[in-house]
Amino acid sequence: MKATDTGIKRILKAFTYSYDGFKATFKSEAAFRQDIVFVIIMTIIALCFNMPAWQQARLIASLLIVLLAELINTAIETIIDRISEEYHELSKKAKDIGSLLVLISFIYVTLIWTTTIYGWIIYTE
């Protein structure tokens, strides 16, 4: 599937493909829908803090890592299932690594939120 479009047409098609990917993921992946809800709630919480905008942006940006990790995990799972839905140790390994990616993204969010909020509390006292 080599792209033949160039310039603005290629960019517009890329947005279409991204939208299609979002719809497909949202429709088929409960974990992605849960992550979207998590990101929305935590974004609202981040905006409620009376801290500098750059700190709020840091909190929100860390949440986007969770969505990226979930999308990569979904892509890995989709590719594995496309190859074969039969159990294979390497397929399990790839899916487990994708799952670990999501876990690490949540650990990252926890570290960013903890250090940012702790620093904000300490320096505003």
Coordinates of N, CA and C in Angstrom, one line a residue:
M1 N 0.8 -1.2 0.0 CA 0.0 0.0 0.0 C 0.9 1.2 0.0
K2 N 1.5 1.5 -1.1 CA 2.3 2.7 -1.2 C 1.5 3.9 -1.5
A3 N 1.7 5.0 -0.8 CA 0.9 6.2 -1.0 C 1.4 6.9 -2.3
T4 N 0.4 7.4 -3.0 CA 0.7 8.1 -4.3 C 0.5 9.6 -4.2
D5 N -0.2 10.0 -3.2 CA -0.6 11.4 -3.0 C 0.6 12.2 -2.4
T6 N 0.7 13.4 -2.7 CA 1.8 14.3 -2.2 C 1.2 15.6 -1.7
G7 N 2.0 16.4 -1.0 CA 1.5 17.7 -0.6 C 0.4 17.7 0.3
I8 N -0.5 18.7 0.2 CA -1.6 18.9 1.0 C -2.6 17.7 1.0
K9 N -2.8 17.1 -0.2 CA -3.7 16.0 -0.4 C -3.2 14.8 0.5
R10 N -1.9 14.6 0.6 CA -1.4 13.5 1.4 C -1.7 13.8 2.9
I11 N -1.5 15.1 3.3 CA -1.7 15.5 4.7 C -3.2 15.3 5.0
L12 N -4.1 15.7 4.1 CA -5.5 15.5 4.4 C -5.9 14.1 4.5
K13 N -5.3 13.2 3.6 CA -5.6 11.8 3.7 C -5.1 11.2 5.0
A14 N -4.0 11.7 5.4 CA -3.4 11.2 6.7 C -4.3 11.5 7.8
F15 N -5.0 12.6 7.8 CA -6.0 12.9 8.9 C -7.1 12.0 8.8
T16 N -7.6 11.7 7.6 CA -8.7 10.7 7.4 C -8.3 9.3 7.9
Y17 N -7.1 8.9 7.6 CA -6.6 7.6 8.1 C -6.5 7.6 9.6
S18 N -6.1 8.7 10.2 CA -6.0 8.8 11.7 C -7.4 8.8 12.3
Y19 N -8.3 9.4 11.7 CA -9.7 9.4 12.2 C -10.3 8.0 12.1
D20 N -10.0 7.3 11.0 CA -10.5 6.0 10.8 C -9.9 5.1 11.9
G21 N -8.6 5.3 12.2 CA -7.9 4.5 13.2 C -8.5 4.8 14.6
F22 N -8.9 6.0 14.9 CA -9.5 6.4 16.1 C -10.8 5.7 16.3
K23 N -11.7 5.8 15.2 CA -13.0 5.2 15.2 C -12.9 3.6 15.5
A24 N -12.0 3.0 14.7 CA -11.9 1.6 14.8 C -11.4 1.1 16.2
T25 N -10.5 1.9 16.8 CA -10.0 1.6 18.1 C -11.0 1.8 19.2
F26 N -11.7 3.0 19.1 CA -12.7 3.3 20.0 C -13.8 2.3 20.0
K27 N -14.2 1.8 18.8 CA -15.3 0.9 18.7 C -14.9 -0.5 19.2
S28 N -13.7 -0.9 19.0 CA -13.4 -2.3 19.3 C -12.6 -2.6 20.6
E29 N -12.1 -1.5 21.2 CA -11.2 -1.7 22.3 C -11.7 -1.0 23.6
A30 N -12.2 -1.9 24.5 CA -12.8 -1.3 25.8 C -11.7 -0.6 26.6
A31 N -10.5 -1.2 26.6 CA -9.4 -0.5 27.3 C -9.1 0.9 26.8
F32 N -9.2 1.1 25.5 CA -9.0 2.4 24.9 C -10.1 3.4 25.4
R33 N -11.3 2.9 25.4 CA -12.4 3.8 25.9 C -12.2 4.1 27.3
Q34 N -11.8 3.2 28.1 CA -11.5 3.4 29.6 C -10.4 4.4 29.7
D35 N -9.4 4.3 28.9 CA -8.2 5.2 29.0 C -8.7 6.6 28.6
I36 N -9.6 6.7 27.6 CA -10.1 8.1 27.2 C -10.8 8.7 28.4
V37 N -11.7 7.9 29.1 CA -12.4 8.5 30.2 C -11.4 8.9 31.3
F38 N -10.4 8.0 31.6 CA -9.3 8.4 32.5 C -8.6 9.7 32.2
V39 N -8.3 9.8 30.9 CA -7.5 11.0 30.5 C -8.4 12.3 30.6
I40 N -9.7 12.2 30.3 CA -10.6 13.3 30.4 C -10.8 13.7 31.8
I41 N -11.0 12.8 32.7 CA -11.2 13.1 34.1 C -9.9 13.7 34.7
M42 N -8.8 13.1 34.4 CA -7.5 13.6 35.0 C -7.2 15.0 34.4
T43 N -7.5 15.2 33.1 CA -7.3 16.5 32.5 C -8.1 17.6 33.3
I44 N -9.3 17.3 33.6 CA -10.2 18.2 34.3 C -9.6 18.5 35.7
I45 N -9.1 17.4 36.3 CA -8.5 17.6 37.7 C -7.2 18.5 37.5
A46 N -6.4 18.2 36.5 CA -5.2 19.0 36.3 C -5.5 20.5 36.1
L47 N -6.6 20.8 35.4 CA -7.0 22.2 35.2 C -7.6 22.8 36.4
C48 N -8.0 22.0 37.4 CA -8.5 22.6 38.6 C -7.4 23.1 39.6
F49 N -6.2 22.6 39.4 CA -5.1 23.0 40.2 C -4.7 24.4 39.9
N50 N -4.5 25.2 40.9 CA -4.0 26.6 40.7 C -2.5 26.7 40.6
M51 N -2.0 26.1 39.5 CA -0.6 26.0 39.3 C -0.3 26.6 38.0
P52 N 1.0 26.9 37.7 CA 1.4 27.5 36.4 C 0.9 26.6 35.2
A53 N 0.6 27.3 34.1 CA 0.1 26.5 32.9 C 1.1 25.5 32.5
W54 N 2.4 25.7 32.6 CA 3.4 24.7 32.2 C 3.3 23.5 33.0
Q55 N 3.0 23.6 34.3 CA 2.9 22.4 35.1 C 1.6 21.7 34.8
Q56 N 0.5 22.4 34.5 CA -0.7 21.7 34.1 C -0.5 21.0 32.7
A57 N 0.2 21.7 31.8 CA 0.6 21.1 30.5 C 1.4 19.8 30.7
R58 N 2.3 19.8 31.7 CA 3.1 18.6 32.0 C 2.3 17.5 32.4
L59 N 1.3 17.8 33.3 CA 0.4 16.7 33.8 C -0.4 16.1 32.7
I60 N -1.0 17.0 31.8 CA -1.8 16.6 30.7 C -1.0 15.8 29.7
A61 N 0.2 16.3 29.4 CA 1.0 15.6 28.4 C 1.4 14.2 28.8
S62 N 1.6 14.0 30.1 CA 1.9 12.7 30.6 C 0.7 11.7 30.4
L63 N -0.5 12.3 30.4 CA -1.7 11.4 30.2 C -1.7 10.9 28.7
L64 N -1.2 11.7 27.8 CA -1.3 11.4 26.4 C -0.4 10.1 26.1
I65 N 0.6 10.0 27.0 CA 1.5 8.8 26.9 C 0.7 7.5 27.1
V66 N -0.3 7.5 27.9 CA -1.1 6.4 28.2 C -1.9 6.0 26.9
L67 N -2.4 7.0 26.2 CA -3.2 6.8 25.0 C -2.2 6.2 23.9
L68 N -1.0 6.8 23.8 CA -0.1 6.3 22.8 C 0.3 4.9 23.1
A69 N 0.5 4.5 24.4 CA 0.9 3.2 24.7 C -0.3 2.2 24.4
E70 N -1.5 2.6 24.7 CA -2.6 1.8 24.4 C -2.8 1.6 22.9
L71 N -2.6 2.6 22.1 CA -2.7 2.5 20.7 C -1.6 1.5 20.1
I72 N -0.4 1.6 20.6 CA 0.7 0.7 20.2 C 0.3 -0.7 20.6
N73 N -0.2 -0.9 21.8 CA -0.6 -2.2 22.3 C -1.7 -2.8 21.4
T74 N -2.6 -2.0 21.0 CA -3.7 -2.4 20.2 C -3.2 -2.8 18.8
A75 N -2.3 -2.0 18.3 CA -1.7 -2.3 17.0 C -0.9 -3.7 17.0
I76 N -0.2 -3.9 18.1 CA 0.5 -5.2 18.2 C -0.4 -6.3 18.2
E77 N -1.5 -6.2 19.1 CA -2.5 -7.3 19.2 C -3.2 -7.5 17.9
T78 N -3.5 -6.5 17.1 CA -4.2 -6.6 15.9 C -3.3 -7.3 14.8
I79 N -2.0 -7.0 14.8 CA -1.1 -7.6 13.9 C -1.0 -9.1 14.2
I80 N -0.8 -9.4 15.5 CA -0.7 -10.8 15.9 C -1.9 -11.6 15.5
D81 N -3.1 -11.0 15.8 CA -4.3 -11.7 15.5 C -4.5 -11.8 14.0
R82 N -4.0 -10.9 13.2 CA -4.1 -11.0 11.7 C -3.2 -12.1 11.2
I83 N -2.1 -12.3 11.8 CA -1.2 -13.4 11.4 C -1.9 -14.8 11.7
S84 N -2.3 -14.9 13.0 CA -3.0 -16.1 13.4 C -3.6 -15.9 14.8
E85 N -4.8 -16.5 15.0 CA -5.4 -16.4 16.3 C -5.0 -17.6 17.1
E86 N -4.3 -18.6 16.5 CA -3.8 -19.7 17.3 C -2.8 -19.3 18.3
Y87 N -2.8 -20.0 19.5 CA -1.8 -19.7 20.5 C -0.4 -20.0 20.0
H88 N 0.5 -19.1 20.2 CA 1.9 -19.3 20.0 C 2.7 -18.5 21.0
E89 N 3.8 -19.1 21.5 CA 4.5 -18.5 22.6 C 5.1 -17.1 22.2
L90 N 5.5 -16.9 20.9 CA 6.0 -15.6 20.5 C 4.8 -14.6 20.4
S91 N 3.6 -15.1 20.0 CA 2.5 -14.2 20.0 C 2.2 -13.7 21.4
K92 N 2.2 -14.6 22.3 CA 1.9 -14.3 23.7 C 3.0 -13.3 24.2
K93 N 4.2 -13.5 23.8 CA 5.3 -12.6 24.3 C 5.1 -11.2 23.7
A94 N 4.7 -11.1 22.4 CA 4.5 -9.8 21.8 C 3.3 -9.1 22.5
K95 N 2.3 -9.8 22.8 CA 1.1 -9.2 23.5 C 1.4 -8.8 24.9
D96 N 2.2 -9.6 25.6 CA 2.6 -9.3 27.0 C 3.5 -8.1 27.0
I97 N 4.4 -7.9 26.0 CA 5.2 -6.7 26.0 C 4.4 -5.5 25.7
G98 N 3.4 -5.6 24.8 CA 2.5 -4.5 24.6 C 1.7 -4.1 25.9
S99 N 1.3 -5.1 26.6 CA 0.6 -4.8 27.9 C 1.6 -4.2 28.9
L100 N 2.8 -4.6 28.9 CA 3.8 -4.0 29.8 C 4.0 -2.5 29.4
L101 N 4.0 -2.2 28.1 CA 4.1 -0.8 27.7 C 3.1 0.0 28.3
V102 N 1.8 -0.5 28.3 CA 0.7 0.3 28.9 C 1.0 0.5 30.4
L103 N 1.4 -0.6 31.1 CA 1.7 -0.5 32.5 C 2.8 0.6 32.8
I104 N 3.8 0.5 32.0 CA 4.9 1.5 32.2 C 4.4 2.9 32.0
S105 N 3.5 3.1 31.1 CA 2.9 4.5 30.8 C 2.1 4.9 32.0
F106 N 1.4 4.1 32.7 CA 0.7 4.4 33.9 C 1.7 4.7 35.1
I107 N 2.8 4.0 35.2 CA 3.8 4.3 36.2 C 4.4 5.7 35.9
Y108 N 4.7 6.0 34.6 CA 5.2 7.3 34.2 C 4.2 8.4 34.7
V109 N 2.9 8.2 34.4 CA 1.9 9.2 34.8 C 2.0 9.4 36.3
T110 N 2.0 8.3 37.0 CA 2.1 8.4 38.5 C 3.3 9.2 39.0
L111 N 4.4 8.9 38.4 CA 5.7 9.6 38.8 C 5.6 11.1 38.4
I112 N 5.1 11.4 37.2 CA 5.0 12.8 36.8 C 4.0 13.6 37.7
W113 N 2.8 13.0 38.0 CA 1.8 13.6 38.8 C 2.3 13.8 40.2
T114 N 2.9 12.8 40.8 CA 3.4 12.8 42.2 C 4.4 13.9 42.3
T115 N 5.4 13.9 41.5 CA 6.5 14.9 41.6 C 6.0 16.3 41.3
T116 N 5.2 16.5 40.3 CA 4.7 17.8 40.0 C 3.8 18.4 41.1
I117 N 2.9 17.6 41.6 CA 2.0 18.1 42.6 C 2.8 18.3 43.9
Y118 N 3.7 17.4 44.3 CA 4.5 17.5 45.5 C 5.3 18.8 45.4
G119 N 6.0 19.0 44.2 CA 6.8 20.2 44.1 C 6.0 21.5 44.1
W120 N 4.8 21.5 43.5 CA 3.9 22.6 43.6 C 3.5 22.9 45.0
I121 N 3.1 21.9 45.8 CA 2.7 22.1 47.2 C 3.9 22.7 48.0
I122 N 5.1 22.1 47.8 CA 6.2 22.5 48.6 C 6.6 24.0 48.3
Y123 N 6.6 24.3 47.0 CA 7.0 25.7 46.6 C 5.9 26.8 46.7
T124 N 4.7 26.4 47.0 CA 3.7 27.4 47.2 C 3.3 27.6 48.7
E125 N 4.0 26.9 49.5 CA 3.8 27.1 51.0 C 4.5 28.3 51.5

